[in-house]
GROMACS .gro file of C-alpha atoms in nm:
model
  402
    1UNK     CA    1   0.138   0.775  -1.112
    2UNK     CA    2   0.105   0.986  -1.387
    3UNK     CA    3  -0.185   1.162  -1.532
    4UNK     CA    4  -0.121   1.419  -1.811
    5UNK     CA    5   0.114   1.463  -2.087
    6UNK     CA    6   0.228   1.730  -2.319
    7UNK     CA    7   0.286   1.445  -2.611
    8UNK     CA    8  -0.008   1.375  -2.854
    9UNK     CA    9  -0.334   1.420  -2.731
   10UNK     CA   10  -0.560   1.141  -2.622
   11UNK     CA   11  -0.934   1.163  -2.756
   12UNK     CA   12  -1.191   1.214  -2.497
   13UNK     CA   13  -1.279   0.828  -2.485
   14UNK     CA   14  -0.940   0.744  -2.476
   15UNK     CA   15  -0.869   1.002  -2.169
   16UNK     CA   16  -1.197   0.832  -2.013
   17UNK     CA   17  -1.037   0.512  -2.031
   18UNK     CA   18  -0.694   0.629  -1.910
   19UNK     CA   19  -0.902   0.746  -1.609
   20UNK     CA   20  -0.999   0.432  -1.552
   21UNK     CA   21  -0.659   0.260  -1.594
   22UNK     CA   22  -0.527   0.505  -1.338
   23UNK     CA   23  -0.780   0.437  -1.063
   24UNK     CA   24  -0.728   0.073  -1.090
   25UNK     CA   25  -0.391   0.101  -1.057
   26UNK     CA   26  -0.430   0.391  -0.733
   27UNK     CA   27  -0.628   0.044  -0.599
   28UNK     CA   28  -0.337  -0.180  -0.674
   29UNK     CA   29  -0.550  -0.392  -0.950
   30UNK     CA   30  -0.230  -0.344  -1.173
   31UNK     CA   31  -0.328  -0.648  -1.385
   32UNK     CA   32  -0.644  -0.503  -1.516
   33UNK     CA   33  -0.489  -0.133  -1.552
   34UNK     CA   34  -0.231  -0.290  -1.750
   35UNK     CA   35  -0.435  -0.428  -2.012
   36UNK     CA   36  -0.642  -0.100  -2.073
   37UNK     CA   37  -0.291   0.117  -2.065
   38UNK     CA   38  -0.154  -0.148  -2.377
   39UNK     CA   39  -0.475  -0.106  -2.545
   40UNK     CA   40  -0.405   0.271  -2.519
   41UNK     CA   41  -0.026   0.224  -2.638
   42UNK     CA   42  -0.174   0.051  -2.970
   43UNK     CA   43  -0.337   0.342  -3.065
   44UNK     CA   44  -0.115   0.614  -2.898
   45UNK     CA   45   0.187   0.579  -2.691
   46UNK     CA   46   0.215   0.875  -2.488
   47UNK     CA   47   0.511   1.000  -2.240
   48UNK     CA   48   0.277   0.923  -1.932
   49UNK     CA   49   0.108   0.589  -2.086
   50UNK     CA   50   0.449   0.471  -2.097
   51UNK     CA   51   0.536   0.572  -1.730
   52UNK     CA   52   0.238   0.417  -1.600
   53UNK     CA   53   0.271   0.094  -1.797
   54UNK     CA   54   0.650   0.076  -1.661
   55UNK     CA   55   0.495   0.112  -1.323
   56UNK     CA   56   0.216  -0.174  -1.330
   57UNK     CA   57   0.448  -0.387  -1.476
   58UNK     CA   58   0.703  -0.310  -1.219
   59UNK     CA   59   0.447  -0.392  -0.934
   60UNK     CA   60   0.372  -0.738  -1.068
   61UNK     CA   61   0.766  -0.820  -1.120
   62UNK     CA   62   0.724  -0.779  -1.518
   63UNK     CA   63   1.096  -0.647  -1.519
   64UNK     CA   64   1.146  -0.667  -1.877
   65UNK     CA   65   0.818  -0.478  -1.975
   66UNK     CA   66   0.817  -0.213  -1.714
   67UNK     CA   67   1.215  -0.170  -1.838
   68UNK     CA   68   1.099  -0.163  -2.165
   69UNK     CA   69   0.854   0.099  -2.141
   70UNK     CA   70   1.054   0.310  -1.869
   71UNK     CA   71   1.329   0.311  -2.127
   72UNK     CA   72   1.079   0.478  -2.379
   73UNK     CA   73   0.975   0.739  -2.152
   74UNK     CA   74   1.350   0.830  -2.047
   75UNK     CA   75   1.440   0.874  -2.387
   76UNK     CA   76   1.171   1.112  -2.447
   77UNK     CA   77   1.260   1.328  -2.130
   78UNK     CA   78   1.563   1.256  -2.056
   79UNK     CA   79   1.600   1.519  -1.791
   80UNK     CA   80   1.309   1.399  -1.620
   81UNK     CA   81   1.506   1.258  -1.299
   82UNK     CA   82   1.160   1.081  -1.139
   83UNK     CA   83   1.174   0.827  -1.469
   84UNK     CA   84   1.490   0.791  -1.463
   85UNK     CA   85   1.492   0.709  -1.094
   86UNK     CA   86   1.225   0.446  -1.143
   87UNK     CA   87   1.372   0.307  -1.479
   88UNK     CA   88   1.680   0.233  -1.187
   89UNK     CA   89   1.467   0.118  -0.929
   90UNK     CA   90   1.326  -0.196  -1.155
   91UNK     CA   91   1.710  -0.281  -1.336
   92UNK     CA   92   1.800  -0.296  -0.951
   93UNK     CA   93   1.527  -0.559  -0.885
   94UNK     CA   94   1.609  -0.730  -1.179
   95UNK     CA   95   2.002  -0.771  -1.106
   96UNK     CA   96   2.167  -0.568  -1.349
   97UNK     CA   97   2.290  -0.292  -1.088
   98UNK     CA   98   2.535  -0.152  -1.252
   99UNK     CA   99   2.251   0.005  -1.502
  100UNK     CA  100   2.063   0.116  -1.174
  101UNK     CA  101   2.339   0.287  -1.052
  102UNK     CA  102   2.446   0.423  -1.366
  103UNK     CA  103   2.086   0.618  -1.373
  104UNK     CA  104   2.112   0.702  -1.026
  105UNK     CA  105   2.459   0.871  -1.051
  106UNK     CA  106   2.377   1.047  -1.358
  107UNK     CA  107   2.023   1.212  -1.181
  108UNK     CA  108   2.298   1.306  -0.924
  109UNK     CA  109   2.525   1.489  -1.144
  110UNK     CA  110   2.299   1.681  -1.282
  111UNK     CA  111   2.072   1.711  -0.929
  112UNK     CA  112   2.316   1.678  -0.629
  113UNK     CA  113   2.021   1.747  -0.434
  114UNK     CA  114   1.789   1.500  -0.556
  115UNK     CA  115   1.690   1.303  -0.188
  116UNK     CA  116   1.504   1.022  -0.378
  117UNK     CA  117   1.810   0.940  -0.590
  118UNK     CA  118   2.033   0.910  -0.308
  119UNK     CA  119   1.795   0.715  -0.110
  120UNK     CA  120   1.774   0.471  -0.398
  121UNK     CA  121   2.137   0.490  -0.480
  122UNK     CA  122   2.210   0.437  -0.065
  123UNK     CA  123   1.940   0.125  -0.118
  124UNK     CA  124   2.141  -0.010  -0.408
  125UNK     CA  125   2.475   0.040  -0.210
  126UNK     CA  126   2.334  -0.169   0.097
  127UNK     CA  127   2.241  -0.480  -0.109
  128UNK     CA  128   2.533  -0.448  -0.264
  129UNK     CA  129   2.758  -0.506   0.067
  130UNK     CA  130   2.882  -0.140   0.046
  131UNK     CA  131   2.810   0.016   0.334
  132UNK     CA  132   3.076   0.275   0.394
  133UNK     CA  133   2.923   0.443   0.057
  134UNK     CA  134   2.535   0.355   0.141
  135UNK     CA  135   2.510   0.456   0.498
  136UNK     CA  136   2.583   0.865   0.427
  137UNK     CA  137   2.298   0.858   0.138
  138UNK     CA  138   2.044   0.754   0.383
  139UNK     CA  139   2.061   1.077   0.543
  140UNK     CA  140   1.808   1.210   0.283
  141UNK     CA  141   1.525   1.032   0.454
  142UNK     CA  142   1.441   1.287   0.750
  143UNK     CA  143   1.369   1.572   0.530
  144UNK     CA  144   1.143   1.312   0.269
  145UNK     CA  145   0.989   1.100   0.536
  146UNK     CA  146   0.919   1.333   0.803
  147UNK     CA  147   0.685   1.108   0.892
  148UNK     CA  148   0.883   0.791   0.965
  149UNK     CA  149   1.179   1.022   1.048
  150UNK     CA  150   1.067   1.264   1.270
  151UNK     CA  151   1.202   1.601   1.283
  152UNK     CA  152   1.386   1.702   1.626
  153UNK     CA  153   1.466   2.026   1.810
  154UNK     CA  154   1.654   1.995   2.031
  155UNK     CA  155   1.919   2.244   2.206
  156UNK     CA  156   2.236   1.956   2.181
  157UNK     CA  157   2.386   1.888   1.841
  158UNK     CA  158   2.306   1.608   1.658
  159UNK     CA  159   2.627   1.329   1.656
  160UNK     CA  160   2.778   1.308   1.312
  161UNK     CA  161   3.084   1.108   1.531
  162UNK     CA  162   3.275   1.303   1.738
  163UNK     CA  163   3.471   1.110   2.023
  164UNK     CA  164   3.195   1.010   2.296
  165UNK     CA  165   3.434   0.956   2.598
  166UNK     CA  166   3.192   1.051   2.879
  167UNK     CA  167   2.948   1.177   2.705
  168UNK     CA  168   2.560   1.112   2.676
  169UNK     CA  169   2.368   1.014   2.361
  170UNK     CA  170   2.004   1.020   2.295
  171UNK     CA  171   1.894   0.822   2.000
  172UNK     CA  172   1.571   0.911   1.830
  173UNK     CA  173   1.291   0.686   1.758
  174UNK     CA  174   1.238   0.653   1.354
  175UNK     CA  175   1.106   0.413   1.098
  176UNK     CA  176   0.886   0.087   1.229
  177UNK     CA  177   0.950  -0.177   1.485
  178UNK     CA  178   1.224  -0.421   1.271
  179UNK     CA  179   1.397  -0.120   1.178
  180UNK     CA  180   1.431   0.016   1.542
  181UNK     CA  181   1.475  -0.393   1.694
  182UNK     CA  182   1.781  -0.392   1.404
  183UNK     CA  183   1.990  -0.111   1.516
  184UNK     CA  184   1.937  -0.109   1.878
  185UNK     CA  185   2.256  -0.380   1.880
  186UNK     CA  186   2.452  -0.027   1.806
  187UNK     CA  187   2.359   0.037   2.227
  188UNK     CA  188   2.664  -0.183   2.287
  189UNK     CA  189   2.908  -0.050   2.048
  190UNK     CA  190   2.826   0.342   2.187
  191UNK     CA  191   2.934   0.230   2.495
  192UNK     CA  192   3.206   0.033   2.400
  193UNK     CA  193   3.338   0.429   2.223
  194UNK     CA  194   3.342   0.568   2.545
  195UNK     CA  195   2.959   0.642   2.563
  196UNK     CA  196   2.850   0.751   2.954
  197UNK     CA  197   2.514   0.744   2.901
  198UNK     CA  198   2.311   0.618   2.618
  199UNK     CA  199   1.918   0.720   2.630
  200UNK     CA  200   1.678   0.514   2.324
  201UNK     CA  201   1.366   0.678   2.219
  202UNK     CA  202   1.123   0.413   2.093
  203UNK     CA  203   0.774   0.292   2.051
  204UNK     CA  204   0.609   0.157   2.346
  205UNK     CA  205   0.547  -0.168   2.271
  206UNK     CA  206   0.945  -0.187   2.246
  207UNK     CA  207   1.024  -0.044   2.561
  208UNK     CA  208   0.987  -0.346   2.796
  209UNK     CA  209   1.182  -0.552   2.553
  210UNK     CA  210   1.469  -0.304   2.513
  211UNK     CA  211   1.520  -0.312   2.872
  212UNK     CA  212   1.734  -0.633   2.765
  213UNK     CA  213   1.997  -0.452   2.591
  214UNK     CA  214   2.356  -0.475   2.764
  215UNK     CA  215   2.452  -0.093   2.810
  216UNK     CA  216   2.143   0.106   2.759
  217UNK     CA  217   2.097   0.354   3.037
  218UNK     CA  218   1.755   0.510   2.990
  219UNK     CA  219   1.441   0.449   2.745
  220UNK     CA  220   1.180   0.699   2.641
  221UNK     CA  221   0.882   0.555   2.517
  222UNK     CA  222   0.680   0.778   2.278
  223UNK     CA  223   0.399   0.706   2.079
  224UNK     CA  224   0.370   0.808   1.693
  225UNK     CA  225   0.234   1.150   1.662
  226UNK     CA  226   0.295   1.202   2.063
  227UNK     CA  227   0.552   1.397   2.245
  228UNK     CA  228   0.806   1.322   2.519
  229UNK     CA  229   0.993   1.454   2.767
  230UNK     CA  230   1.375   1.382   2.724
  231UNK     CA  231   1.636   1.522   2.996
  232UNK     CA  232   2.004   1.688   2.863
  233UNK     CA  233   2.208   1.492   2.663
  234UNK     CA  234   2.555   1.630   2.440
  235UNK     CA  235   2.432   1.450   2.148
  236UNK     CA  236   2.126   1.295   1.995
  237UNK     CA  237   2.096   1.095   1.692
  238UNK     CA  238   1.867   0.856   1.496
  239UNK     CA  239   1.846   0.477   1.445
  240UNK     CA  240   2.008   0.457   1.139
  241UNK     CA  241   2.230   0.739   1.156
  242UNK     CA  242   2.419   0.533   1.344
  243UNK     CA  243   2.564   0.275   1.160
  244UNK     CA  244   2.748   0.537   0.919
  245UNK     CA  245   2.912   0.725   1.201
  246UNK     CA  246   3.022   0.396   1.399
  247UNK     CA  247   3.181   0.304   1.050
  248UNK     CA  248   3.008   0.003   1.037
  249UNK     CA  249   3.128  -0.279   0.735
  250UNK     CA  250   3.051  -0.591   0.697
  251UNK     CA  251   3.357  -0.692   0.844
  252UNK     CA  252   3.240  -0.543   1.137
  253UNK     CA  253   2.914  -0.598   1.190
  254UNK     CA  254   2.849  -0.836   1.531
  255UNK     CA  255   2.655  -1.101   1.523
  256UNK     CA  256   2.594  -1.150   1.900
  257UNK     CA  257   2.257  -1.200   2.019
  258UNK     CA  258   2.184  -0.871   2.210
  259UNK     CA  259   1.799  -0.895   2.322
  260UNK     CA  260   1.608  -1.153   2.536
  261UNK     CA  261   1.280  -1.204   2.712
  262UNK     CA  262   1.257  -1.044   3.015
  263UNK     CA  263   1.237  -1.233   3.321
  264UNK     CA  264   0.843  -1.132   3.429
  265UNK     CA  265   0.754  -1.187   3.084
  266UNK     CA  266   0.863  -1.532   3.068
  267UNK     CA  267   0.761  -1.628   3.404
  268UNK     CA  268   0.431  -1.486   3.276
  269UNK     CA  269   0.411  -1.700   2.922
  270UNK     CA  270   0.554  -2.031   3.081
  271UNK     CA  271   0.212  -2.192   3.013
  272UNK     CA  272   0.153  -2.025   2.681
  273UNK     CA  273   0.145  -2.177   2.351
  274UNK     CA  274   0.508  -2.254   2.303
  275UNK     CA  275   0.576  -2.388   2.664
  276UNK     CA  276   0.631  -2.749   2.445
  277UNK     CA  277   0.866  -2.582   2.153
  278UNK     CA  278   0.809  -2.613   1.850
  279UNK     CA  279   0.806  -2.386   1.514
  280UNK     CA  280   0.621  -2.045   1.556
  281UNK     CA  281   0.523  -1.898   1.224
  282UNK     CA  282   0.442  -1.534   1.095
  283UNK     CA  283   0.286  -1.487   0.772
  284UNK     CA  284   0.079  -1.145   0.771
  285UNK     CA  285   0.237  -0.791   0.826
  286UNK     CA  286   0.082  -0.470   0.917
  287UNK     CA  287  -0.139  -0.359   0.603
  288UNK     CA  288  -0.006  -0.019   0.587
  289UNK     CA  289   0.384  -0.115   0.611
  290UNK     CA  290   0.662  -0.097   0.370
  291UNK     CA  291   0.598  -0.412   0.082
  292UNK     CA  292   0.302  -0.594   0.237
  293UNK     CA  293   0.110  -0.709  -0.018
  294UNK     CA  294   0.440  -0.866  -0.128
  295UNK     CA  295   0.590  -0.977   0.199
  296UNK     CA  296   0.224  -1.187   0.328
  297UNK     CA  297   0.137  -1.486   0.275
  298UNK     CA  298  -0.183  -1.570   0.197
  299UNK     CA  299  -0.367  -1.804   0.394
  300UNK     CA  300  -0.436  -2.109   0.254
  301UNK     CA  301  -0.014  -2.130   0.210
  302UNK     CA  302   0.046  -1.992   0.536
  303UNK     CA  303  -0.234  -2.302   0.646
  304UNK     CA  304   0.016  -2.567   0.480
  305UNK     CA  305   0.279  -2.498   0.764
  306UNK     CA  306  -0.008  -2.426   1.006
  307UNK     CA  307  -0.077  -2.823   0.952
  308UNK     CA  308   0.230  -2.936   0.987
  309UNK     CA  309   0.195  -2.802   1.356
  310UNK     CA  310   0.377  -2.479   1.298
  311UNK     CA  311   0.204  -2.175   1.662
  312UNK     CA  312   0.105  -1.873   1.477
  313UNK     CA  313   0.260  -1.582   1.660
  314UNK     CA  314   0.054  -1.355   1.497
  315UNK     CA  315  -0.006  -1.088   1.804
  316UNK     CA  316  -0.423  -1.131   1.738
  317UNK     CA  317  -0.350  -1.527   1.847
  318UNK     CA  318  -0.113  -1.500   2.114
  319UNK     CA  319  -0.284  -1.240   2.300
  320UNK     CA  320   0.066  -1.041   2.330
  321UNK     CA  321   0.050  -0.698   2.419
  322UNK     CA  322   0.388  -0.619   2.305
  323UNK     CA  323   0.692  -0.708   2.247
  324UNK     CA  324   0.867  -0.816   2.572
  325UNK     CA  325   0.559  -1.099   2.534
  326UNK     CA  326   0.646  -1.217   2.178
  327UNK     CA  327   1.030  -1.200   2.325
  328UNK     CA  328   0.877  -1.507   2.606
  329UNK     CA  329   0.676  -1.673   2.346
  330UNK     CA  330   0.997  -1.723   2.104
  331UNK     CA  331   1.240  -1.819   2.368
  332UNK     CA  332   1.042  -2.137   2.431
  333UNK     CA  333   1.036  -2.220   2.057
  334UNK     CA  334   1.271  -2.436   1.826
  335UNK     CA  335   1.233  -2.250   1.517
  336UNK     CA  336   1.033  -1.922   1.413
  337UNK     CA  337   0.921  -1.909   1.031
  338UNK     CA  338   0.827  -1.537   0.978
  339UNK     CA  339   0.805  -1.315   0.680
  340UNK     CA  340   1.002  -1.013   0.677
  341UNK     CA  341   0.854  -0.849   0.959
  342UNK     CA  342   0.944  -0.711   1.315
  343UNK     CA  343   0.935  -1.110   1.449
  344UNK     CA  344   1.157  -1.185   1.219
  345UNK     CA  345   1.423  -0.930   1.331
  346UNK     CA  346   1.347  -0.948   1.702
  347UNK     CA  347   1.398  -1.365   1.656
  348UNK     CA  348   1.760  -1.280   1.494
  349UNK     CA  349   1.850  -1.045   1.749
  350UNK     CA  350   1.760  -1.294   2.031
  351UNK     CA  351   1.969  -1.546   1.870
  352UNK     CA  352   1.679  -1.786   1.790
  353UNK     CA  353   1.666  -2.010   1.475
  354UNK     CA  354   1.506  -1.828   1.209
  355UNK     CA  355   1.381  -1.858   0.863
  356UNK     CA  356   1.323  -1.512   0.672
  357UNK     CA  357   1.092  -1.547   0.377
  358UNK     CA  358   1.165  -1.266   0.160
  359UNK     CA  359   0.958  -1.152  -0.170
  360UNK     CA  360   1.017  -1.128  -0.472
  361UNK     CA  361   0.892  -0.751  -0.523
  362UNK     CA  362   1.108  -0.582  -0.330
  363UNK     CA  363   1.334  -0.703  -0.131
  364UNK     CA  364   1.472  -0.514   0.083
  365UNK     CA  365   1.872  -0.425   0.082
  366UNK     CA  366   1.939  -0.526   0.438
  367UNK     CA  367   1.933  -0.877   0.298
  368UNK     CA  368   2.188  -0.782   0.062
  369UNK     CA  369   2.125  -0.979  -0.288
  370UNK     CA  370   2.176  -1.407  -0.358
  371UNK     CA  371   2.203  -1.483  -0.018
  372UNK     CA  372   2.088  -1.717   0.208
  373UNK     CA  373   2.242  -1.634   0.504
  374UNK     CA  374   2.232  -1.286   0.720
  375UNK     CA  375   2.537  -1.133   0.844
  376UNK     CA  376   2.328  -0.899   1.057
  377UNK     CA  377   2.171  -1.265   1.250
  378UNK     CA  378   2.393  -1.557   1.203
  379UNK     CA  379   2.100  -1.773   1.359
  380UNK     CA  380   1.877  -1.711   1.037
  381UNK     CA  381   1.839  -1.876   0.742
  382UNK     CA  382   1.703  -1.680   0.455
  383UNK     CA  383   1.409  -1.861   0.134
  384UNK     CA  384   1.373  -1.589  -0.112
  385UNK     CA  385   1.034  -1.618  -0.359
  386UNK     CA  386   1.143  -1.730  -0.684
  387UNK     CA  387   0.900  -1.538  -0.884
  388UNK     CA  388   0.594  -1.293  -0.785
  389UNK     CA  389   0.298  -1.349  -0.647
  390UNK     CA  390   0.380  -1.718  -0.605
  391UNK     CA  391   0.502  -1.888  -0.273
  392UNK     CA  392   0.417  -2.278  -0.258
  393UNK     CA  393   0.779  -2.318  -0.457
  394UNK     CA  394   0.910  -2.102  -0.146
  395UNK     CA  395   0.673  -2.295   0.144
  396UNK     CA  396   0.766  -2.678  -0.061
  397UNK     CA  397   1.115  -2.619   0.042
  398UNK     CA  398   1.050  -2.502   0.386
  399UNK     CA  399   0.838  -2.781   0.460
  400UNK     CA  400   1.094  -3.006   0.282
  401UNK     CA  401   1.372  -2.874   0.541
  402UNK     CA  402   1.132  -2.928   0.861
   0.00000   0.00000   0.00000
């Protein structure tokens, strides 16, 4: 969000209400700051009126608006690579991607170094299908998002895909618990290269559960902000640093289950709420990930499927203490309904009926654009939100297909 401006000056009771429109949009009310920012623009458009206006628009799915407005401001500093990065960012959610990626490329060319422009230009990329050019730009993320990427030192080189014939490979926690359930699969294909030993770093409440996976050979569970002790390796990588140096297309992306409950676990939940079958259902994601006042749904929609005798699996019902539980819960089900959330990915990877409802507001590029199917988990079936904010056209069609 942006503050101050060296355009025309805004008179002190004008600045107090800009104030004003900025902290409601800091507190998400984008609605409300959007009405005092046009009252603004009618009496003076500045540079940062305009950004902020192509923001709150662009948080409530106005595409045209916050283009408009974006637009403006680009033209007025054209060299300014953060507009012209976000002026991308909402003609990619509003289809036209070749004018996203034309403003990404040219921030690029004039910035090779610009991390958030090749994130967003790796993003575009993905949903695109076009991996081979996405997966290198994702790199950028460590040094951004040291937080979800966590910086390592280690005394063995990081694997950027030399031949692995008898060698070892640790691979570093990152990112949340989908992300980390998605590219485990990769276990398999290290081993398949020639792999000897293949060591996973991950979050605790993953570690039972990964325990599954064909060919992995040791797991490190480490808790966010923690450390860990990790033996010798030759290499080490991260989750998604994978996929770019396996070469990974499309075309050869696996479908193949490769998780499953493990056998105390299911023993454990064989009385539990899905012993009968049945449709579990996840509507709610963690409040402080990626998108989740887009990906939720609220309750009285998620209470529509909830009648129609759909198990919540949210982890405050079930009682499950990780994920190895969940794991036994969903392998006595028919059918999961989940939002795009960890479930949802560890449901695909177990090879379990799924249906994925994705937002509106940003979708994100792993479930590639117009789809309704998931190369990533051919079990899934994918109900996108036809416009923002509004899921009962989304949760009609569901129910109509139960």
């Amino acid at each position: 969000m942006t503050r101050r401006d060296a355009g025309p000056m805004l008179s002190d009771t004008a600045e107090d209400r800009f104030e004003q429109a900025a902290a409601l949009q800091t507190a998400g009310r984008f609605a409300e700051a959007i009405a005092i920012y046009e009252r603004l623009a009618t009496e003076v458009l500045t540079v940062n009126i305009a950004i902020n206006l192509g923001v709150c628009h662009a948080s409530v799915g106005a595409w045209a608006r916050a283009e408009h407005y974006l637009a403006l401001a680009s033209r007025h500093r054209p060299a300014d690579g953060m507009i012209r990065r976000r002026l991308g960012n909402v003609h990619a959610e509003a289809g036209r991607t070749d004018l996203a990626e034309r403003e990404y490329r040219a921030i690029l060319a004039a910035q090779p170094e610009d991390g958030e422009a090749q994130l967003a230009l790796g993003g575009l990329c993905l949903s695109l299908g076009r991996y081979p050019e996405g997966w290198p730009l994702l790199g950028a993320r460590a040094a951004l998002h040291p937080d979800v990427a966590p910086a390592l030192n280690l005394p063995y080189p990081e694997w950027r895909g030399e031949p692995l014939d008898g060698k070892s490979l640790l691979v570093w926690v990152e990112q949340g618990f989908g992300d980390q359930i998605q590219m485990s699969r990769f276990v398999n294909t290290l081993k398949a290269k020639g792999a000897a030993r293949v060591t996973l770093g991950c979050r605790p409440v993953l570690a039972h559960l990964f325990s599954t996976l064909a060919g992995v050979d040791g797991i490190v569970p480490v808790a966010v902000r923690a450390s860990a002790s990790v033996g010798p390796h030759d290499y080490w990588s991260r989750y998604f640093s994978l996929p770019e140096h396996l070469g990974i297309t499309l075309a050869t992306l696996s479908g193949e289950p490769y998780l499953s409950a493990p056998a105390d676990r299911r023993d454990r939940w064989a009385d539990g709420p899905s012993r009968m079958g049945g449709v579990g259902l996840v509507w709610q994601a963690s409040p402080t990930g990626f998108n989740a006042v887009n990906k939720g749904l609220p309750s009285a929609v998620a209470q529509r499927l909830l009648d129609r005798g759909a198990i919540s699996l949210q982890p405050e019902h079930t009682g499950a203490a990780d994920f190895a539980d969940t794991a036994a819960i969903i392998a006595r089900l028919d059918l999961v309904i989940s939002i795009d959330t960890a479930v949802a990915h560890l449901a695909g990877a177990m090879g379990k009926p799924c249906w994925t409802l994705l937002p509106f507001i940003q979708c994100d590029w792993r479930w590639l654009r117009d789809r309704g199917d998931s190369p990533w988990y051919p079990s899934m079936r994918l109900y996108r939100q036809a416009r923002p904010q509004d899921w009962s056209p989304t949760i009609d069609q569901v129910l109509r297909d139960l």
